[in-house]
Coordinates of C-alpha atoms and ligand atoms in Angstrom, one line a residue:
X1 CA 0.5 0.2 -0.2
X2 CA 1.1 3.8 -1.0
X3 CA 0.9 6.3 1.8
X4 CA -0.2 9.4 1.6
X5 CA 2.6 11.5 0.8
X6 CA 3.5 9.7 -2.1
X7 CA -0.2 9.5 -3.5
X8 CA -0.1 13.5 -2.8
X9 CA 3.3 13.7 -4.9
X10 CA 2.0 11.6 -7.6
X11 CA -1.1 13.9 -7.3
X12 CA 1.5 17.1 -8.3
X13 CA 3.4 14.9 -10.6
X14 CA 0.4 14.4 -13.0
X15 CA -0.3 17.9 -12.9
X16 CA -1.0 19.3 -16.5
X17 CA -0.9 16.1 -17.9
X18 CA -4.1 14.5 -19.5
X19 CA -7.0 13.6 -17.5
X20 CA -6.8 10.5 -18.1
X21 CA -3.8 9.8 -16.8
X22 CA -6.0 9.9 -13.7
X23 CA -6.9 6.3 -14.2
X24 CA -2.7 5.4 -12.7
X25 CA -4.0 6.3 -9.9
X26 CA -6.4 3.4 -8.5
X27 CA -5.6 1.4 -5.6
X28 CA -5.1 1.7 -1.8
X29 CA -2.9 4.8 0.2
X30 CA -2.7 4.1 3.6
X31 CA -3.1 8.1 5.5
X32 CA -2.5 8.7 9.5
X33 CA -5.2 6.9 10.4
X34 CA -7.5 5.4 7.9
X35 CA -7.0 3.7 4.9
X36 CA -8.6 5.5 1.3
X37 CA -9.4 3.4 -1.5
X38 CA -9.3 4.4 -5.1
X39 CA -12.3 2.4 -6.6
X40 CA -12.9 3.8 -9.9
X41 CA -11.7 6.8 -11.8
X42 CA -13.7 9.2 -13.7
X43 CA -13.2 9.3 -17.8
X44 CA -13.2 13.3 -17.9
X45 CA -14.2 16.3 -15.5
X46 CA -17.6 16.4 -16.6
X47 CA -18.3 11.8 -16.1
X48 CA -19.3 10.2 -13.5
X49 CA -17.4 11.3 -10.3
X50 CA -14.8 8.9 -9.7
X51 CA -15.3 7.0 -6.4
X52 CA -13.2 6.1 -3.1
X53 CA -13.5 4.5 0.3
X54 CA -12.8 5.2 3.3
X55 CA -11.9 2.7 6.2
X56 CA -10.8 3.7 10.0
X57 CA -10.3 0.3 11.8
X58 CA -12.8 0.9 15.3
X59 CA -9.5 1.0 17.3
X60 CA -9.3 4.5 15.8
X61 CA -12.7 5.3 15.0
X62 CA -13.9 4.4 18.7
X63 CA -17.5 3.0 17.8
X64 CA -18.9 1.9 21.7
X65 CA -18.9 -1.8 20.8
X66 CA -22.4 -2.7 22.0
X67 CA -23.7 -0.7 19.0
X68 CA -21.5 -2.5 17.0
X69 CA -23.0 -6.4 17.0
X70 CA -26.9 -5.5 16.4
X71 CA -27.6 -5.5 12.9
X72 CA -30.8 -2.6 13.5
X73 CA -27.3 -0.5 15.4
X74 CA -25.1 -0.8 12.9
X75 CA -27.6 0.6 10.3
X76 CA -28.8 3.4 12.4
X77 CA -25.5 3.9 13.1
X78 CA -24.3 4.2 9.5
X79 CA -27.4 5.9 8.3
X80 CA -26.4 8.2 10.5
X81 CA -22.8 8.8 9.5
X82 CA -24.2 9.4 5.9
X83 CA -26.4 12.1 7.1
X84 CA -23.4 13.8 9.1
X85 CA -20.8 13.0 5.9
X86 CA -23.5 14.8 3.4
X87 CA -23.6 17.9 5.5
X88 CA -19.9 18.1 6.4
X89 CA -19.1 17.2 2.8
X90 CA -20.9 20.6 1.6
X91 CA -19.3 22.8 3.9
X92 CA -16.0 21.0 3.1
X93 CA -16.0 20.6 -0.6
X94 CA -14.1 23.3 -2.7
X95 CA -14.9 24.3 -6.8
X96 CA -11.0 23.0 -7.5
X97 CA -11.7 23.8 -11.3
X98 CA -13.6 23.0 -14.4
X99 CA -16.8 20.2 -13.7
X100 CA -17.0 18.5 -11.3
X101 CA -13.7 19.5 -9.7
X102 CA -13.8 19.3 -6.4
X103 CA -17.0 18.0 -5.7
X104 CA -17.5 15.2 -2.7
X105 CA -20.7 13.7 -2.9
X106 CA -22.8 11.7 -0.5
X107 CA -26.1 10.6 -2.1
X108 CA -29.4 12.1 -1.1
X109 CA -31.1 10.4 1.9
X110 CA -34.6 10.0 2.2
X111 CA -36.1 10.4 6.0
X112 CA -36.0 6.5 6.4
X113 CA -33.2 4.3 7.9
X114 CA -31.6 1.9 5.6
X115 CA -29.1 -0.2 4.7
X116 CA -27.0 1.4 2.3
X117 CA -23.5 0.8 0.4
X118 CA -22.0 4.7 0.6
X119 CA -21.4 3.7 4.8
X120 CA -21.0 0.5 6.7
X121 CA -19.8 0.0 10.4
X122 CA -19.0 -3.3 12.3
X123 CA -16.9 -4.8 15.1
X124 CA -13.5 -4.4 13.4
X125 CA -13.9 -0.6 10.9
X126 CA -16.5 2.1 9.5
X127 CA -16.3 2.3 5.6
X128 CA -17.8 5.3 3.8
X129 CA -17.9 5.3 0.2
X130 CA -18.3 9.2 -1.7
X131 CA -17.5 9.9 -5.3
X132 CA -15.5 13.0 -5.6
X133 CA -14.7 14.7 -8.8
X134 CA -10.6 15.0 -9.2
X135 CA -9.6 18.5 -10.3
X136 CA -9.2 19.9 -13.6
X137 CA -8.2 22.9 -15.8
X138 CA -9.9 22.5 -18.6
X139 CA -9.4 18.9 -19.6
X140 CA -5.5 18.8 -18.1
X141 CA -5.2 17.0 -14.4
X142 CA -4.9 20.0 -11.6
X143 CA -2.7 18.3 -9.6
X144 CA -2.3 20.4 -6.7
X145 CA -6.0 21.1 -6.6
X146 CA -6.4 16.9 -6.6
X147 CA -4.2 17.0 -3.6
X148 CA -5.9 19.8 -1.8
X149 CA -9.3 17.6 -2.3
X150 CA -7.8 14.0 -1.3
X151 CA -4.9 15.1 1.5
X152 CA -6.8 17.6 3.0
X153 CA -10.2 17.7 2.4
X154 CA -11.1 14.3 2.7
X155 CA -8.7 13.9 6.4
X156 CA -11.1 16.9 7.0
X157 CA -14.0 14.8 6.5
X158 CA -13.0 11.3 7.7
X159 CA -11.9 13.2 11.4
X160 CA -15.3 15.1 11.3
X161 CA -18.0 12.3 10.6
X162 CA -16.1 8.7 11.5
X163 CA -14.8 9.5 14.8
X164 CA -16.9 8.4 17.5
X165 CA -15.1 11.8 19.7
X166 CA -15.9 14.0 17.0
X167 CA -19.8 13.3 16.9
X168 CA -22.8 14.7 19.2
X169 CA -22.8 11.6 21.0
X170 CA -26.7 12.2 22.3
X171 CA -27.7 12.9 18.7
X172 CA -26.4 9.6 18.0
X173 CA -28.0 7.7 21.0
X174 CA -31.0 9.7 20.0
X175 CA -30.8 7.7 16.3
X176 CA -30.1 4.6 17.6
X177 CA -33.1 4.7 20.5
X178 CA -35.3 6.1 17.8
X179 CA -34.5 3.4 15.2
X180 CA -34.6 0.3 17.6
X181 CA -37.8 1.8 19.2
X182 CA -39.8 1.2 15.9
X183 CA -38.3 -1.7 15.0
X184 CA -39.4 -3.3 18.5
X185 CA -43.2 -1.2 18.2
X186 CA -43.2 -3.1 14.7
X187 CA -42.0 -6.9 15.3
X188 CA -45.1 -6.2 18.1
X189 CA -47.9 -6.1 15.6
X190 CA -48.8 -9.4 15.2
X191 CA -48.5 -10.2 18.6
X192 CA -51.2 -7.9 19.3
X193 CA -53.2 -8.6 15.8
X194 CA -52.4 -5.2 14.2
X195 CA -51.1 -4.3 10.7
X196 CA -50.1 -0.5 11.8
X197 CA -49.6 1.4 14.6
X198 CA -49.8 5.4 14.6
X199 CA -48.3 6.6 18.3
X200 CA -50.0 9.4 19.9
X201 CA -48.7 12.8 19.3
X202 CA -47.2 11.8 15.5
X203 CA -46.3 14.2 13.2
X204 CA -48.4 12.8 9.8
X205 CA -48.5 15.7 6.9
X206 CA -45.3 16.9 5.3
X207 CA -44.3 20.1 4.6
X208 CA -45.3 19.6 1.0
X209 CA -45.5 17.0 -2.5
X210 CA -41.9 17.7 -2.9
X211 CA -40.7 18.4 0.6
X212 CA -41.2 14.8 2.6
X213 CA -40.2 17.1 5.8
X214 CA -42.4 17.5 8.7
X215 CA -45.1 19.9 8.6
X216 CA -44.5 22.4 11.2
X217 CA -47.1 25.0 10.7
X218 CA -50.3 24.6 12.8
X219 CA -49.9 21.0 12.6
X220 CA -52.1 18.8 14.7
X221 CA -50.4 16.1 16.1
X222 CA -52.2 12.4 16.3
X223 CA -54.2 11.8 18.8
X224 CA -55.7 8.1 18.6
X225 CA -59.2 7.5 19.4
X226 CA -59.6 5.9 22.8
X227 CA -62.1 2.8 20.9
X228 CA -58.6 1.8 19.1
X229 CA -55.8 3.1 21.7
X230 CA -53.4 0.6 22.2
X231 CA -50.1 0.3 24.8
X232 CA -46.7 -1.1 23.3
X233 CA -43.6 -1.2 25.3
X234 CA -40.4 0.2 24.0
X235 CA -37.2 -0.6 25.0
X236 CA -35.7 3.0 25.0
X237 CA -38.7 6.0 25.1
X238 CA -40.9 3.1 27.5
X239 CA -44.7 2.3 26.7
X240 CA -45.6 4.2 23.6
X241 CA -49.9 4.7 23.6
X242 CA -51.2 5.3 20.1
X243 CA -53.9 3.7 17.7
X244 CA -53.3 0.3 16.3
X245 CA -55.3 -0.5 13.1
X246 CA -56.5 -4.6 13.8
X247 CA -55.7 -6.9 10.7
X248 CA -59.0 -7.0 8.1
X249 CA -60.6 -5.2 6.6
X250 CA -60.5 -1.2 7.5
X251 CA -61.8 1.8 6.0
X252 CA -60.5 5.6 6.4
X253 CA -63.7 7.7 5.9
X254 CA -63.7 10.9 6.5
X255 CA -64.9 14.7 4.4
X256 CA -62.2 16.1 2.3
X257 CA -59.0 17.7 3.2
X258 CA -59.6 16.0 6.6
X259 CA -56.5 13.7 6.9
X260 CA -57.3 10.5 5.3
X261 CA -54.7 10.8 2.4
X262 CA -52.0 12.0 5.2
X263 CA -52.9 8.9 7.4
X264 CA -52.9 6.5 4.9
X265 CA -49.4 8.0 3.8
X266 CA -47.8 7.5 7.2
X267 CA -48.8 4.2 7.3
X268 CA -47.0 3.8 4.1
X269 CA -44.4 4.9 5.2
X270 CA -44.3 2.7 8.7
X271 CA -42.9 0.3 6.6
X272 CA -39.4 2.4 7.2
X273 CA -37.9 3.1 10.0
X274 CA -37.7 6.8 10.1
X275 CA -35.0 9.4 11.7
X276 CA -35.5 11.3 14.3
X277 CA -37.6 14.5 14.0
X278 CA -39.1 13.1 11.0
X279 CA -42.5 13.0 12.9
X280 CA -43.6 9.6 12.2
X281 CA -40.9 7.3 14.2
X282 CA -43.2 5.7 15.7
X283 CA -45.7 4.9 13.4
X284 CA -45.1 1.4 12.1
X285 CA -46.8 -0.7 9.6
X286 CA -46.6 -4.6 8.7
X287 CA -43.0 -5.4 6.8
X288 CA -45.7 -6.6 3.9
X289 CA -47.8 -4.0 3.2
X290 CA -48.4 -2.6 -0.3
X291 CA -49.5 0.6 -2.0
X292 CA -51.7 -0.5 -4.8
X293 CA -53.0 1.8 -7.5
X294 CA -54.4 2.5 -10.3
X295 CA -51.5 2.6 -13.5
X296 CA -53.5 3.0 -16.4
X297 CA -51.3 2.3 -19.0
X298 CA -48.4 0.2 -17.5
X299 CA -48.1 -3.7 -19.2
X300 CA -49.5 -6.5 -17.5
X301 CA -47.6 -10.1 -18.3
X302 CA -49.6 -13.4 -17.8
X303 CA -51.1 -12.3 -14.8
X304 CA -53.9 -14.1 -13.6
X305 CA -56.9 -11.5 -13.1
X306 CA -59.2 -13.8 -13.1
X307 CA -60.8 -13.0 -9.1
X308 CA -61.5 -9.3 -10.6
X309 CA -61.7 -9.2 -14.3
X310 CA -63.7 -12.2 -16.5
X311 CA -65.5 -12.4 -19.8
X312 CA -63.5 -9.9 -21.6
X313 CA -64.8 -8.8 -25.1
X314 CA -63.7 -10.4 -27.6
X315 CA -63.3 -13.4 -25.1
X316 CA -59.6 -12.4 -23.8
X317 CA -58.3 -14.6 -21.3
X318 CA -58.1 -13.2 -17.9
X319 CA -56.5 -16.3 -16.3
X320 CA -53.2 -15.5 -18.0
X321 CA -53.9 -11.5 -19.2
X322 CA -51.0 -9.0 -20.8
X323 CA -51.4 -6.0 -22.4
X324 CA -49.2 -3.5 -22.9
X325 CA -51.8 -0.7 -22.3
X326 CA -54.2 -1.9 -19.2
X327 CA -57.1 0.3 -18.2
X328 CA -57.2 1.6 -14.7
X329 CA -59.0 -1.3 -13.4
X330 CA -56.9 -4.0 -15.0
X331 CA -53.7 -1.8 -14.0
X332 CA -55.5 -1.9 -10.8
X333 CA -56.0 -5.3 -10.8
X334 CA -53.4 -6.6 -12.2
X335 CA -51.0 -4.7 -9.3
X336 CA -53.0 -6.6 -6.9
X337 CA -52.8 -10.0 -7.9
X338 CA -48.9 -9.4 -8.7
X339 CA -48.6 -8.4 -5.2
X340 CA -50.1 -11.1 -3.2
X341 CA -47.1 -13.1 -5.4
X342 CA -44.7 -11.5 -4.6
X343 CA -45.9 -12.0 -1.1
X344 CA -47.6 -9.0 0.0
X345 CA -49.4 -9.1 3.8
X346 CA -51.6 -5.7 3.8
X347 CA -52.6 -3.7 1.0
X348 CA -52.8 0.0 1.5
X349 CA -55.3 1.8 -0.9
X350 CA -56.5 5.3 -1.5
X351 CA -59.6 6.3 -3.2
X352 CA -57.9 9.2 -4.9
X353 CA -55.5 7.2 -6.7
X354 CA -57.8 4.4 -7.2
X355 CA -59.7 3.4 -10.0
X356 CA -63.6 4.0 -9.5
X357 CA -65.1 1.5 -11.3
X358 CA -62.7 -1.3 -9.7
X359 CA -63.7 -0.1 -6.3
X360 CA -67.6 -0.3 -6.5
X361 CA -70.5 -0.6 -8.5
X362 CA -74.1 0.7 -6.8
X363 CA -77.3 -0.8 -6.8
X364 CA -78.2 1.5 -9.2
X365 CA -75.5 0.1 -11.7
X366 CA -76.2 -3.4 -10.7
X367 CA -80.1 -2.5 -11.9
X368 CA -79.1 -0.9 -15.9
X369 CA -76.1 -3.0 -16.8
X370 CA -76.3 -6.9 -15.6
X371 CA -73.1 -8.6 -14.3
X372 CA -73.2 -10.6 -17.0
X373 CA -71.9 -7.4 -19.0
X374 CA -69.8 -6.2 -16.5
X375 CA -66.1 -8.1 -16.4
X376 CA -65.3 -6.4 -13.6
X377 CA -66.1 -7.9 -10.1
X378 CA -65.2 -4.4 -7.8
X379 CA -62.9 -4.9 -5.2
X380 CA -65.8 -4.4 -2.6
X381 CA -67.0 -7.4 -3.5
X382 CA -63.5 -9.4 -3.0
X383 CA -61.4 -7.4 0.2
X384 CA -63.3 -9.9 2.9
X385 CA -62.5 -12.8 0.8
X386 CA -59.4 -11.8 0.6
X387 CA -58.8 -11.6 4.4
X388 CA -61.4 -14.9 5.1
X389 CA -59.4 -17.0 2.7
X390 CA -55.6 -15.9 2.6
X391 CA -55.5 -13.6 5.5
X392 CA -54.8 -10.5 3.6
X393 CA -55.7 -7.4 5.0
X394 CA -56.8 -4.1 3.4
X395 CA -57.0 -0.4 5.1
X396 CA -58.5 1.3 2.8
X397 CA -59.5 5.3 2.3
X398 CA -63.0 5.6 0.7
X399 CA -64.7 8.8 1.8
X400 CA -67.2 8.5 -1.4
X401 CA -69.1 5.1 -0.9
X402 CA -70.7 4.0 2.0
X403 CA -71.3 0.2 0.8
X404 CA -67.9 -0.7 1.7
X405 CA -69.6 -0.3 5.4
X406 CA -71.3 -3.7 4.5
X407 CA -67.5 -5.4 4.5
X408 CA -65.3 -3.3 6.7
X409 CA -64.1 -5.0 10.2
X410 CA -63.5 -1.4 11.5
X411 CA -64.1 1.8 10.5
X412 CA -62.1 5.0 11.2
X413 CA -63.3 8.5 10.5
X414 CA -60.8 11.6 10.1
X415 CA -62.4 14.6 11.5
X416 CA -59.8 17.7 12.0
X417 CA -56.8 15.7 11.2
X418 CA -58.2 13.1 14.0
X419 CA -59.6 9.8 14.1
X420 CA -62.7 8.5 15.5
X421 CA -63.7 4.6 15.6
X422 CA -67.3 4.6 14.2
X423 CA -67.2 0.6 13.3
X424 CA -70.4 0.6 15.4
X425 CA -72.5 3.4 13.7
X426 CA -71.1 2.6 10.1
X427 CA -72.4 -1.4 10.9
X428 CA -75.9 0.1 12.0
X429 CA -76.3 2.0 8.9
X430 CA -75.0 -0.9 6.4
X431 CA -77.8 -2.7 8.4
X432 CA -81.0 -0.5 7.8
X433 CA -80.0 -0.4 4.9
X434 CA -80.1 -3.9 3.4
X435 CA -80.3 -5.7 0.0
X436 CA -78.6 -2.2 -1.0
X437 CA -76.7 -3.7 -3.5
X438 CA -76.2 -7.6 -4.8
X439 CA -73.0 -9.3 -3.9
X440 CA -71.2 -10.6 -7.2
X441 CA -68.3 -11.8 -5.8
X442 CA -69.2 -15.8 -6.0
X443 CA -68.0 -17.9 -3.1
X444 CA -64.3 -17.4 -2.9
X445 CA -61.6 -15.1 -3.9
X446 CA -59.5 -18.2 -5.7
X447 CA -56.5 -19.2 -5.6
X448 CA -53.2 -16.9 -5.4
X449 CA -51.2 -17.5 -9.0
X450 CA -47.5 -17.3 -9.6
X451 CA -46.2 -17.2 -12.6
X452 CA -42.7 -18.3 -14.1
X453 CA -40.8 -15.2 -15.6
X454 CA -38.9 -16.6 -18.6
X455 CA -35.2 -15.1 -19.3
X456 CA -35.9 -13.4 -22.0
X457 CA -37.7 -10.8 -20.4
X458 CA -34.2 -9.2 -20.3
X459 CA -32.0 -8.6 -22.8
X460 CA -28.7 -9.8 -22.4
X461 CA -25.7 -9.0 -24.6
X462 CA -22.0 -9.5 -24.5
X463 CA -21.2 -6.7 -22.5
X464 CA -23.1 -5.3 -19.5
X465 CA -27.0 -3.7 -19.7
X466 CA -26.0 0.0 -19.2
X467 CA -28.4 0.5 -16.3
X468 CA -29.7 3.8 -15.3
X469 CA -31.6 6.0 -12.3
X470 CA -31.9 9.6 -12.0
X471 CA -34.7 9.7 -9.6
X472 CA -37.1 7.2 -8.0
X473 CA -39.7 7.0 -11.0
X474 CA -37.7 5.8 -14.0
X475 CA -35.1 3.1 -14.3
X476 CA -33.3 2.3 -17.7
X477 CA -32.0 -1.3 -18.2
X478 CA -30.3 -1.3 -21.2
X479 CA -33.2 0.1 -23.7
X480 CA -36.2 -0.3 -21.9
X481 CA -37.4 2.5 -19.3
X482 CA -39.7 1.3 -16.4
X483 CA -42.1 3.7 -15.1
X484 CA -41.6 3.5 -11.2
X485 CA -44.2 6.8 -10.2
X486 CA -46.8 4.1 -9.1
X487 CA -44.5 2.1 -6.9
X488 CA -44.6 5.1 -4.3
X489 CA -42.9 3.0 -1.8
X490 CA -39.7 3.1 -3.2
X491 CA -38.3 6.1 -1.8
X492 CA -34.3 6.5 -2.6
X493 CA -32.7 6.8 -6.0
X494 CA -30.2 3.9 -4.9
X495 CA -33.0 1.6 -4.2
X496 CA -33.7 1.7 -7.5
X497 CA -30.2 1.5 -8.4
X498 CA -30.1 -2.0 -6.2
X499 CA -32.9 -3.6 -8.0
X500 CA -31.8 -2.3 -11.5
X501 CA -28.5 -4.5 -9.9
X502 CA -31.1 -7.6 -8.6
X503 CA -32.7 -7.9 -12.1
X504 CA -29.6 -8.4 -13.9
X505 CA -28.0 -10.1 -10.6
X506 CA -31.6 -12.8 -11.1
X507 CA -31.3 -12.4 -14.8
X508 CA -27.9 -14.2 -14.4
X509 CA -28.6 -16.4 -11.5
X510 CA -32.7 -17.5 -11.3
X511 CA -34.2 -17.3 -13.9
X512 CA -34.1 -20.3 -15.3
X513 CA -37.7 -20.4 -17.1
X514 CA -38.9 -22.9 -14.3
X515 CA -38.7 -21.1 -11.4
X516 CA -41.5 -19.1 -10.0
X517 CA -41.1 -15.5 -9.5
X518 CA -42.0 -15.7 -6.1
X519 CA -38.8 -18.7 -5.5
X520 CA -36.5 -16.0 -7.8
X521 CA -37.0 -13.4 -5.5
X522 CA -36.4 -15.4 -2.4
X523 CA -32.7 -16.6 -4.0
X524 CA -31.8 -13.0 -4.5
X525 CA -33.0 -11.7 -1.2
X526 CA -31.5 -14.6 0.6
X527 CA -27.9 -14.0 -1.4
X528 CA -28.8 -10.3 0.0
X529 CA -29.2 -11.3 3.1
X530 CA -26.1 -13.6 3.5
X531 CA -23.7 -11.3 1.5
X532 CA -24.8 -7.8 1.5
X533 CA -26.1 -5.1 -1.2
X534 CA -22.1 -5.8 -2.8
X535 CA -23.3 -9.4 -3.8
X536 CA -25.5 -7.8 -6.4
X537 CA -22.8 -5.7 -8.4
X538 CA -19.2 -6.5 -9.1
X539 CA -18.3 -2.6 -9.1
X540 CA -17.7 -1.6 -5.9
X541 CA -18.7 1.7 -4.8
X542 CA -22.2 1.6 -6.6
X543 CA -24.7 3.6 -4.5
X544 CA -26.6 1.1 -3.3
X545 CA -29.8 1.1 -0.6
X546 CA -32.5 -1.8 0.5
X547 CA -35.4 -2.9 -1.0
X548 CA -38.0 -4.9 -0.3
X549 CA -38.4 -8.2 -2.5
X550 CA -42.0 -6.3 -3.2
X551 CA -40.7 -3.3 -5.2
X552 CA -38.0 -5.9 -6.5
X553 CA -41.1 -7.6 -7.8
X554 CA -42.8 -4.4 -9.3
X555 CA -39.9 -3.5 -11.1
X556 CA -40.0 -6.5 -13.3
X557 CA -43.6 -6.5 -13.8
X558 CA -43.2 -3.4 -15.0
X559 CA -40.8 -4.1 -17.3
X560 CA -42.3 -3.5 -21.0
X561 CA -40.6 -6.7 -22.3
X562 CA -41.2 -9.5 -19.6
X563 CA -42.8 -12.8 -20.8
X564 CA -44.3 -14.3 -18.0
X565 CA -47.0 -17.4 -17.8
X566 CA -48.9 -18.7 -15.1
X567 CA -48.0 -21.7 -13.5
X568 CA -50.4 -24.6 -13.3
X569 CA -51.4 -25.4 -10.1
Ligands
LIG601 P1 -58.1 14.1 2.0 O1 -57.2 12.3 2.2 O2 -59.4 13.7 3.7 O3 -59.0 15.0 1.6 P2 -55.2 14.9 3.2 O4 -55.0 13.9 3.6 O5 -55.0 14.9 1.8 O6 -57.1 15.0 3.3 O7 -55.2 16.2 4.0 C1 -55.6 17.5 3.6 C2 -54.7 18.6 4.0 O8 -54.1 18.8 5.1 C3 -53.3 18.7 3.6 O9 -52.3 19.9 2.9 C4 -52.2 18.3 4.5 O10 -50.8 18.1 4.5 C5 -53.0 18.7 5.8 N1 -52.8 17.8 6.8 C6 -53.3 16.4 7.1 N2 -53.2 16.4 8.6 C7 -52.7 17.8 9.0 C8 -52.3 17.7 10.3 N3 -52.9 16.5 11.3 N4 -51.8 18.2 10.8 C9 -52.4 20.1 9.5 N5 -52.3 19.9 8.6 C10 -52.8 18.3 8.2
LIG602 MG1 -57.0 12.4 -0.1

């Protein structure tokens, strides 16, 4: 290994040379108390920046050892370090030439605490991965700038964020406590037959549609209704009270603008642990809860949507349904069946983003259009069966149709942002309006079908498939664009990048034309669990963030070249 003084000399000697000469820098360098590895060198000053890894042994980093052996604490600590690094990088970095010269980049993070490749801690060491812009003057190497970046800026960053002594110990402890509490709260849900828990005093609304930090002005903190209040112990906070949503079919009703969608969105995000200050630190949801929405125009490949759609015009099969251009209702039916196939246990649906004709078909419409003429069996006639036959719960925001009272186990009314339990009233109303509509759902939901994904779904040329990710909305896999806008529980670009790598990884190791999609997901997720996210790519240093099998499945299902066929069961 070369020393930092040698690195400085090499950089200064490169001054004025062609930018390509930076390539010779790849390798590891020993600084006084950390090591720096240059994994990737950018091709020109405007290209994607270079990638470096910084490692400190724990003997230098000095983190308390009881944080380093429990995975959830490691994740919480690494997340804290990443955020601190991002903050410091912004203040330390200097413009040191043209293009990205001098930049020190840490990926944009959401409000969730996630396992990421950007930072890692264990009992032996702490590691941080950064992207840096190697300095240039025009297209020539700015060697002295590079020396300042690598031998001054980077050590300053290391000193400020990778050593326990330099950090705010109280803030760090709080982060670990908050994350650990959330995980413990979530783990208790099933013991209490709950699928979500929203703590009293939680702040649910966000600043804006594009700013996920908590609303601060005139915010009404959440307060559970007495009837649904539960009390769960948390190791750090002590007993926490809040609203428990029981398994089964839950309706969230209430007038427009009274906070229904905001509550559902908090529940959607409750699959993740939030950072301190998010407001939703103690909002926790069943880990296999999936947001479902209508998504007209999406493609569908070989999905058995027959629980919801039958007798299409032109005799099109709905047990093996494919289309490059689904309608609102068929897209929503397909998304539900696909989510179940991938292991969803809870469905989250908001009327704002659902297809009306998929959700309801009222008495008058039943009178006018005979069942035989309507291919759609509305969700209202299937939602009970989903729970009774398969144990799949649903939380539904539905301010517009009281027909759902007939099928709900729990009804929560939002009134000025506060929940009230109104199940008994809703059921009384349902009783006194009997026979308003005919149930059309048949006797059973039917089996949850599995498909096999054919390997040719993802092209594989001689060269590695290019992955392009800019945000959480889109993913380019080679020539194929995958629209992820409707996959709302993906919240960081790094998750999209990891999902893309996982698709290619699945193509290489698991898509054999025989395994079911569920088995493919099992295989990929187990490999990540055994190794780490780095298992997905041979390019160390890529910014990858943990994701659920459900979102990996959602990405596969939105691949327009997907070829899939139902497996006969
Ligand atoms: P609904 O779905 O019932 O129509 P929303 O959830 O969309 O209502 O909320 C309407 C507005 O109220 C949003 O702008 C939201 O940010 C705001 N809001 C929601 N909950 C609260 C709260 N607890 N305190 C203050 N404002 C809130
Ligand atoms: Mg709404």
